Short mmCIF file of C-alpha atoms and ligand atoms in Angstrom, two decimals:
data_model
loop_
_atom_site.label_atom_id
_atom_site.label_comp_id
_atom_site.label_asym_id
_atom_site.label_seq_id
_atom_site.Cartn_x
_atom_site.Cartn_y
_atom_site.Cartn_z
CA MET A 81 -11.02 50.29 60.60
CA PRO A 82 -9.85 52.05 57.42
CA ASN A 83 -8.10 49.69 55.05
CA LYS A 84 -5.33 50.64 52.64
CA SER A 85 -7.55 51.15 49.62
CA THR A 86 -9.93 53.31 51.64
CA VAL A 87 -7.04 55.45 52.78
CA ALA A 88 -5.70 55.72 49.21
CA PHE A 89 -9.12 56.57 47.81
CA THR A 90 -9.74 59.04 50.61
CA SER A 91 -6.45 60.81 50.15
CA GLN A 92 -7.01 60.99 46.39
CA ARG A 93 -10.36 62.65 46.99
CA ARG A 94 -8.78 64.83 49.61
CA ARG A 95 -6.32 66.13 47.03
CA VAL A 96 -9.28 67.10 44.86
CA VAL A 97 -11.04 68.96 47.63
CA GLY A 98 -8.02 69.66 49.81
CA ALA A 99 -7.99 73.34 48.95
CA LEU A 100 -11.12 73.67 51.04
CA ALA A 101 -9.54 73.01 54.39
CA GLY A 102 -8.75 76.03 56.44
CA SER A 103 -9.60 78.65 53.80
CA ALA A 104 -11.68 81.69 54.50
CA ALA A 105 -15.40 81.23 53.96
CA LEU A 106 -15.75 83.00 50.63
CA ALA A 107 -12.58 81.61 49.15
CA ALA A 108 -13.71 78.20 50.33
CA MET A 109 -17.09 78.62 48.63
CA ALA A 110 -15.42 79.53 45.34
CA THR A 111 -12.93 76.70 45.69
CA THR A 112 -15.72 74.33 46.56
CA ALA A 113 -17.62 75.14 43.40
CA ALA A 114 -14.48 74.66 41.32
CA THR A 115 -13.35 71.48 43.02
CA LEU A 116 -16.83 70.02 42.99
CA ALA A 117 -17.02 70.72 39.29
CA ALA A 118 -13.63 69.00 38.93
CA GLY A 119 -14.91 66.09 40.99
CA LEU A 120 -17.98 65.90 38.80
CA GLY A 121 -15.78 65.88 35.70
CA ALA A 122 -13.68 63.08 37.16
CA LEU A 123 -16.80 61.08 37.81
CA SER A 124 -18.23 61.59 34.38
CA ALA A 125 -16.44 58.45 33.16
CA ARG A 126 -19.41 56.77 34.81
CA PRO A 127 -22.46 58.50 33.39
CA ALA A 128 -24.68 60.25 35.92
CA ARG A 129 -27.65 58.88 34.04
CA ALA A 130 -27.52 55.24 32.95
CA ALA A 131 -28.52 53.67 29.62
CA PRO A 132 -31.63 54.96 27.75
CA GLY A 133 -34.61 54.78 30.06
CA GLY A 134 -32.26 54.06 32.95
CA LEU A 135 -31.18 56.16 35.84
CA THR A 136 -28.21 56.20 38.19
CA ILE A 137 -28.60 57.67 41.68
CA ARG A 138 -25.35 58.72 43.33
CA PHE A 139 -25.62 58.36 47.09
CA SER A 140 -22.82 59.45 49.38
CA HIS A 141 -22.29 59.11 53.13
CA VAL A 142 -19.41 59.44 55.57
CA VAL A 143 -19.64 56.33 57.76
CA ALA A 144 -18.61 52.68 57.38
CA GLU A 145 -20.81 50.21 55.52
CA ASP A 146 -21.32 48.13 58.64
CA THR A 147 -23.21 50.83 60.57
CA PRO A 148 -26.96 51.53 60.81
CA LYS A 149 -26.64 54.25 58.17
CA GLY A 150 -24.37 52.21 55.89
CA LEU A 151 -26.68 49.21 56.07
CA ALA A 152 -29.79 51.33 55.41
CA ALA A 153 -28.11 52.84 52.34
CA GLU A 154 -27.27 49.36 51.11
CA ARG A 155 -30.85 48.19 51.70
CA PHE A 156 -32.09 51.21 49.73
CA ARG A 157 -29.75 50.34 46.85
CA ALA A 158 -30.83 46.70 46.80
CA LEU A 159 -34.56 47.51 46.91
CA VAL A 160 -34.38 50.11 44.14
CA GLU A 161 -32.33 47.90 41.85
CA GLN A 162 -34.45 44.84 42.48
CA ARG A 163 -37.80 46.58 42.00
CA SER A 164 -36.71 48.45 38.89
CA GLY A 165 -35.23 45.28 37.41
CA GLY A 166 -31.84 46.99 37.37
CA ARG A 167 -33.09 49.94 35.31
CA ILE A 168 -32.44 52.29 38.25
CA GLN A 169 -28.96 51.91 39.71
CA VAL A 170 -27.91 53.31 43.06
CA VAL A 171 -24.18 53.83 43.49
CA VAL A 172 -23.37 54.17 47.19
CA TYR A 173 -20.10 55.91 48.16
CA PRO A 174 -19.52 55.10 51.84
CA ASP A 175 -16.88 56.28 54.30
CA GLY A 176 -16.61 59.80 52.90
CA ARG A 177 -14.84 58.37 49.83
CA LEU A 178 -16.56 60.77 47.47
CA TYR A 179 -17.45 63.73 49.68
CA GLY A 180 -16.89 64.32 53.37
CA ASP A 181 -18.34 66.60 55.99
CA HIS A 182 -16.71 69.71 54.57
CA ASP A 183 -18.15 69.43 51.11
CA GLU A 184 -21.03 66.95 50.89
CA MET A 185 -23.83 69.47 51.43
CA GLN A 186 -22.49 71.79 48.76
CA ALA A 187 -21.95 68.81 46.45
CA LEU A 188 -25.61 67.94 46.92
CA GLN A 189 -26.81 71.47 46.32
CA LEU A 190 -24.70 71.67 43.16
CA GLY A 191 -25.96 68.31 41.92
CA ALA A 192 -22.53 66.64 42.05
CA VAL A 193 -24.25 63.90 44.06
CA ASP A 194 -27.97 63.06 44.15
CA MET A 195 -28.63 61.90 47.70
CA LEU A 196 -27.02 62.08 51.14
CA ASP A 197 -27.91 61.17 54.71
CA PRO A 198 -25.98 63.60 56.90
CA SER A 199 -26.35 63.77 60.64
CA LEU A 200 -28.93 66.29 61.83
CA SER A 201 -26.10 68.29 63.40
CA LYS A 202 -24.86 69.19 59.93
CA PHE A 203 -27.95 71.16 58.86
CA GLY A 204 -27.29 74.07 61.21
CA ARG A 205 -24.49 75.55 59.19
CA ILE A 206 -26.47 75.48 55.94
CA GLY A 207 -29.17 77.68 57.43
CA PHE A 208 -31.32 75.36 59.55
CA PRO A 209 -30.15 75.89 63.16
CA GLU A 210 -33.42 74.41 64.46
CA PHE A 211 -32.00 70.97 63.51
CA GLU A 212 -29.46 71.48 66.29
CA LEU A 213 -32.19 70.90 68.86
CA PHE A 214 -31.51 67.21 68.27
CA ASP A 215 -27.95 67.82 69.56
CA LEU A 216 -29.08 69.15 72.94
CA PRO A 217 -27.53 67.11 75.74
CA TYR A 218 -29.94 65.30 78.04
CA LEU A 219 -33.04 66.49 76.20
CA PHE A 220 -34.24 63.05 75.13
CA PRO A 221 -34.78 60.27 77.67
CA ASP A 222 -34.91 57.65 74.89
CA VAL A 223 -35.16 57.15 71.14
CA ALA A 224 -38.96 56.81 71.35
CA SER A 225 -39.17 60.46 72.45
CA VAL A 226 -37.06 61.54 69.49
CA ARG A 227 -39.30 59.58 67.16
CA ARG A 228 -42.37 61.43 68.42
CA ILE A 229 -40.71 64.50 66.92
CA THR A 230 -39.16 63.04 63.78
CA GLN A 231 -42.16 60.92 62.80
CA GLY A 232 -44.71 63.60 63.67
CA ALA A 233 -45.84 66.95 62.29
CA LEU A 234 -42.85 68.87 63.68
CA GLY A 235 -40.34 66.58 62.00
CA GLN A 236 -42.21 66.72 58.71
CA SER A 237 -42.32 70.52 58.79
CA MET A 238 -38.57 70.61 59.46
CA LEU A 239 -37.96 68.44 56.40
CA ALA A 240 -40.31 70.54 54.27
CA ARG A 241 -38.30 73.70 55.05
CA LEU A 242 -35.21 72.21 53.40
CA THR A 243 -36.51 73.21 49.94
CA ARG A 244 -35.28 76.72 50.83
CA GLN A 245 -31.81 75.34 50.05
CA ARG A 246 -32.96 73.32 47.03
CA LEU A 247 -33.01 70.09 49.04
CA VAL A 248 -35.83 67.59 49.45
CA GLY A 249 -36.06 66.14 52.95
CA LEU A 250 -37.10 62.51 52.61
CA GLY A 251 -37.03 61.09 56.11
CA PHE A 252 -35.26 60.68 59.43
CA MET A 253 -33.24 57.79 60.77
CA ASP A 254 -31.81 57.10 64.22
CA ASN A 255 -28.35 56.01 65.07
CA GLY A 256 -28.77 56.21 68.82
CA PHE A 257 -27.11 57.88 71.77
CA LYS A 258 -23.57 59.21 71.88
CA HIS A 259 -20.92 58.44 74.46
CA MET A 260 -17.64 60.14 75.35
CA SER A 261 -14.20 58.73 74.67
CA ALA A 262 -10.65 59.79 75.53
CA ASN A 263 -7.56 58.32 77.16
CA ARG A 264 -9.24 58.69 80.51
CA PRO A 265 -12.77 58.26 81.88
CA LEU A 266 -15.13 61.16 81.12
CA LEU A 267 -17.88 60.78 83.65
CA GLU A 268 -18.33 64.26 85.06
CA PRO A 269 -17.37 67.84 84.18
CA ALA A 270 -14.08 67.81 86.14
CA HIS A 271 -12.80 65.03 83.86
CA PHE A 272 -13.12 67.21 80.73
CA GLU A 273 -10.93 70.04 82.01
CA GLY A 274 -8.49 71.16 79.33
CA LEU A 275 -9.28 68.38 76.82
CA ARG A 276 -9.57 69.07 73.10
CA MET A 277 -12.69 67.23 71.98
CA ARG A 278 -13.43 66.53 68.30
CA ILE A 279 -16.96 67.52 67.38
CA GLN A 280 -19.14 67.81 64.30
CA ALA A 281 -19.88 71.31 63.00
CA SER A 282 -22.68 72.12 65.45
CA ARG A 283 -22.83 75.19 67.66
CA VAL A 284 -24.83 73.23 70.23
CA ILE A 285 -22.19 70.50 70.47
CA ALA A 286 -19.47 73.15 70.70
CA ALA A 287 -21.36 74.84 73.54
CA GLN A 288 -21.83 71.48 75.26
CA MET A 289 -18.09 70.77 75.21
CA ARG A 290 -17.28 74.26 76.50
CA ALA A 291 -19.88 73.93 79.26
CA LEU A 292 -18.11 70.72 80.34
CA GLY A 293 -14.73 72.49 80.46
CA ALA A 294 -13.29 71.09 77.21
CA ARG A 295 -12.22 72.83 74.02
CA PRO A 296 -14.30 71.83 70.99
CA VAL A 297 -12.41 71.17 67.76
CA THR A 298 -14.53 70.77 64.62
CA LEU A 299 -13.15 68.06 62.36
CA ALA A 300 -14.54 65.94 59.55
CA PHE A 301 -15.65 62.50 60.68
CA SER A 302 -13.23 60.81 58.30
CA GLU A 303 -10.30 62.68 59.88
CA THR A 304 -11.21 61.92 63.47
CA ARG A 305 -9.37 58.67 64.03
CA ARG A 306 -6.15 60.06 62.58
CA ALA A 307 -6.46 63.25 64.62
CA LEU A 308 -6.94 61.18 67.79
CA ALA A 309 -3.95 59.00 66.91
CA ALA A 310 -1.76 62.03 66.28
CA GLY A 311 -2.86 63.74 69.49
CA VAL A 312 -4.35 66.68 67.57
CA VAL A 313 -7.45 66.07 69.67
CA ASP A 314 -7.78 64.15 72.96
CA GLY A 315 -11.26 62.71 72.71
CA THR A 316 -14.58 62.64 70.93
CA GLU A 317 -18.23 61.55 71.15
CA ASN A 318 -20.20 59.12 69.02
CA PRO A 319 -22.52 56.13 69.22
CA VAL A 320 -20.64 52.89 69.72
CA SER A 321 -21.21 51.68 66.15
CA ASN A 322 -19.25 54.64 64.78
CA PHE A 323 -16.59 54.33 67.50
CA TRP A 324 -16.03 50.66 66.69
CA THR A 325 -16.25 50.72 62.88
CA GLN A 326 -13.83 53.67 62.66
CA GLY A 327 -11.33 51.80 64.83
CA MET A 328 -11.35 54.61 67.36
CA HIS A 329 -10.86 52.02 70.09
CA THR A 330 -7.32 51.53 68.77
CA VAL A 331 -6.48 55.14 69.59
CA GLN A 332 -8.61 55.75 72.71
CA THR A 333 -8.20 53.78 75.91
CA ASP A 334 -11.49 54.74 77.59
CA LEU A 335 -15.11 54.81 76.52
CA SER A 336 -17.58 56.33 78.97
CA LEU A 337 -21.18 55.31 78.39
CA THR A 338 -22.58 58.75 79.09
CA GLN A 339 -25.48 58.47 76.65
CA HIS A 340 -25.62 62.24 76.87
CA ALA A 341 -27.08 63.12 73.46
CA TYR A 342 -28.74 61.73 70.36
CA LEU A 343 -27.33 61.17 66.87
CA GLY A 344 -29.70 60.85 63.94
CA TYR A 345 -29.80 61.51 60.22
CA ALA A 346 -31.99 63.07 57.55
CA PHE A 347 -32.05 61.51 54.10
CA VAL A 348 -32.06 64.31 51.54
CA ALA A 349 -32.00 64.65 47.76
CA ASN A 350 -31.05 67.39 45.37
CA GLN A 351 -34.36 69.01 44.47
CA ARG A 352 -33.66 69.28 40.72
CA PHE A 353 -32.67 65.60 40.59
CA TRP A 354 -35.73 64.58 42.61
CA GLU A 355 -38.14 66.51 40.42
CA SER A 356 -36.47 65.28 37.23
CA MET A 357 -37.48 61.68 37.94
CA ALA A 358 -40.57 60.36 36.18
CA ALA A 359 -43.46 60.08 38.66
CA PRO A 360 -43.47 56.24 38.72
CA ASP A 361 -39.70 56.17 39.35
CA ARG A 362 -40.06 58.71 42.13
CA ALA A 363 -42.77 56.56 43.69
CA LEU A 364 -40.57 53.46 43.46
CA VAL A 365 -37.56 55.25 44.97
CA SER A 366 -39.70 56.83 47.73
CA GLU A 367 -41.16 53.49 48.73
CA ALA A 368 -37.71 51.83 48.74
CA LEU A 369 -36.42 54.65 50.91
CA ARG A 370 -39.35 54.38 53.30
CA GLU A 371 -38.58 50.68 53.76
CA ALA A 372 -34.82 51.28 54.06
CA LEU A 373 -35.42 53.89 56.76
CA TYR A 374 -37.72 51.54 58.63
CA PHE A 375 -35.04 48.86 58.41
CA GLY A 376 -32.32 51.31 59.55
CA ASN A 377 -34.40 52.36 62.53
CA GLN A 378 -34.97 48.72 63.45
CA ILE A 379 -31.28 47.82 63.43
CA ALA A 380 -29.78 50.97 65.00
CA ASP A 381 -29.96 49.60 68.53
CA THR A 382 -28.72 46.14 67.65
CA GLN A 383 -25.78 47.51 65.63
CA ASN A 384 -24.75 49.58 68.63
CA ASP A 385 -25.18 46.59 70.96
CA LYS A 386 -23.15 44.43 68.59
CA ALA A 387 -20.40 47.04 68.45
CA LEU A 388 -20.29 47.25 72.25
CA ALA A 389 -20.05 43.46 72.52
CA ALA A 390 -17.25 43.45 69.92
CA LEU A 391 -15.45 46.17 71.84
CA ARG A 392 -15.67 44.23 75.09
CA GLU A 393 -14.47 41.10 73.33
CA ALA A 394 -11.53 42.89 71.71
CA GLY A 395 -10.42 44.07 75.15
CA GLY A 396 -8.03 46.99 75.41
CA THR A 397 -10.77 49.60 75.93
CA ARG A 398 -11.85 50.43 79.45
CA ILE A 399 -15.62 50.88 79.49
CA HIS A 400 -17.16 53.04 82.20
CA VAL A 401 -20.71 53.70 83.31
CA PRO A 402 -21.40 57.01 85.09
CA ALA A 403 -22.94 56.92 88.56
CA PRO A 404 -26.27 58.77 89.04
CA ALA A 405 -24.54 61.62 90.92
CA GLN A 406 -22.10 62.06 88.04
CA ILE A 407 -24.96 62.23 85.53
CA THR A 408 -26.59 64.90 87.69
CA ARG A 409 -23.38 66.96 87.59
CA MET A 410 -23.13 66.54 83.81
CA ARG A 411 -26.75 67.60 83.30
CA LYS A 412 -26.33 70.64 85.50
CA ALA A 413 -23.18 71.76 83.70
CA VAL A 414 -24.85 71.70 80.28
CA GLU A 415 -28.10 73.45 81.25
CA PRO A 416 -26.97 76.78 79.73
CA VAL A 417 -26.61 75.05 76.36
CA HIS A 418 -30.41 74.69 76.23
CA THR A 419 -31.03 78.35 76.99
CA GLY A 420 -28.31 79.34 74.50
CA LEU A 421 -30.04 77.48 71.67
CA ALA A 422 -33.45 78.85 72.67
CA ARG A 423 -32.01 82.37 72.42
CA ARG A 424 -30.65 81.60 68.98
CA ILE A 425 -33.63 79.82 67.35
CA GLY A 426 -36.48 81.09 69.55
CA THR A 427 -38.29 79.24 72.30
CA ALA A 428 -41.11 78.06 69.99
CA TRP A 429 -39.00 75.29 68.43
CA LEU A 430 -38.08 73.89 71.82
CA ASP A 431 -41.61 74.23 73.19
CA ASP A 432 -42.94 72.39 70.14
CA ALA A 433 -40.28 69.70 70.50
CA ARG A 434 -41.16 69.19 74.17
CA LYS A 435 -44.88 69.04 73.36
CA ALA A 436 -44.23 66.50 70.59
CA MET A 437 -42.10 64.39 72.93
CA GLU A 438 -44.83 64.26 75.51
CA GLY A 439 -47.17 63.02 72.77
C1 LMR B 876 -19.94 62.48 63.08
O1 LMR B 876 -19.49 63.29 62.27
O2 LMR B 876 -19.48 62.28 64.20
C2 LMR B 876 -21.18 61.68 62.70
O3 LMR B 876 -22.14 62.57 62.25
C3 LMR B 876 -20.91 60.74 61.61
C4 LMR B 876 -22.20 60.12 61.14
O4 LMR B 876 -22.69 60.55 60.11
O5 LMR B 876 -22.68 59.21 61.82
#
């Protein structure tokens, strides 16, 4: 749950980047560049590069520290600092305190931050719509099937393409499967009728919500709990670890364990920053990241299980499990979302993904 200092810090940052919200695309781009430069200036009290021979890596993410992603980032920080004897520092900014969903990608491209680990859903709007295949509802039976894509040739080629936007794709990490929440059970399409559902900026997720009869509302992750509390939106979707650590259970009475779609991340770096590192440092950082990702993938399930147990213990949230017939109705309703994405990105991506999944 956000504490007071988080809220203060977040609103301070929001003032810096606030001009972004709701502006037209071009104006927003110009404002973004200006505000990011301002943000960079504000940060320059702490040098971007540490003492002579040293290096500081600025790493930003939008979730709580006690989530699979937050813990993997922390593991990365600890490994880098330990193995470099403190010569390479990693400063992790969790919870969207530095940059949030609206501005983190541009901050990375501009070099205002060195590394991020956004959800795969967030790559579509920067020119990589094929990443939205990971958002498709009911495509993946389990995380192992996703891994056959992310850890195989297809996943590696997706990461390699990111250089087109001056990003270096470093690796994938799972969170797990998403569930639906609202102030009512959401177990089949009829239950979604007329609801405003907060989503990430993904055309696939928007299409999914529309196919279920809801109205998708794109909002930054850090704004979701407040928007739910204020009734700006009625419900949302996320893995349980995000639901619990954001305190969404305090503003939603019902969690439906629909497990309808996957949520994962790609760790990315600013290309100029990455290439500016001396080869031995880059090797050290790469190895630390490889181990942190492995660790993150190991704990994703248990963090979600722990969050579900904590939620049950806290009481107050009704937890529902859909019946097989309800899952069938959900799957049927969202079928057009698959064909819609295939039309947009071409069938080859989906064929390759299916082939990879089958091993
Ligand atoms: C969301 O915006 O719902 C998630 O992508 C947040 C995250 O990064 O886990």
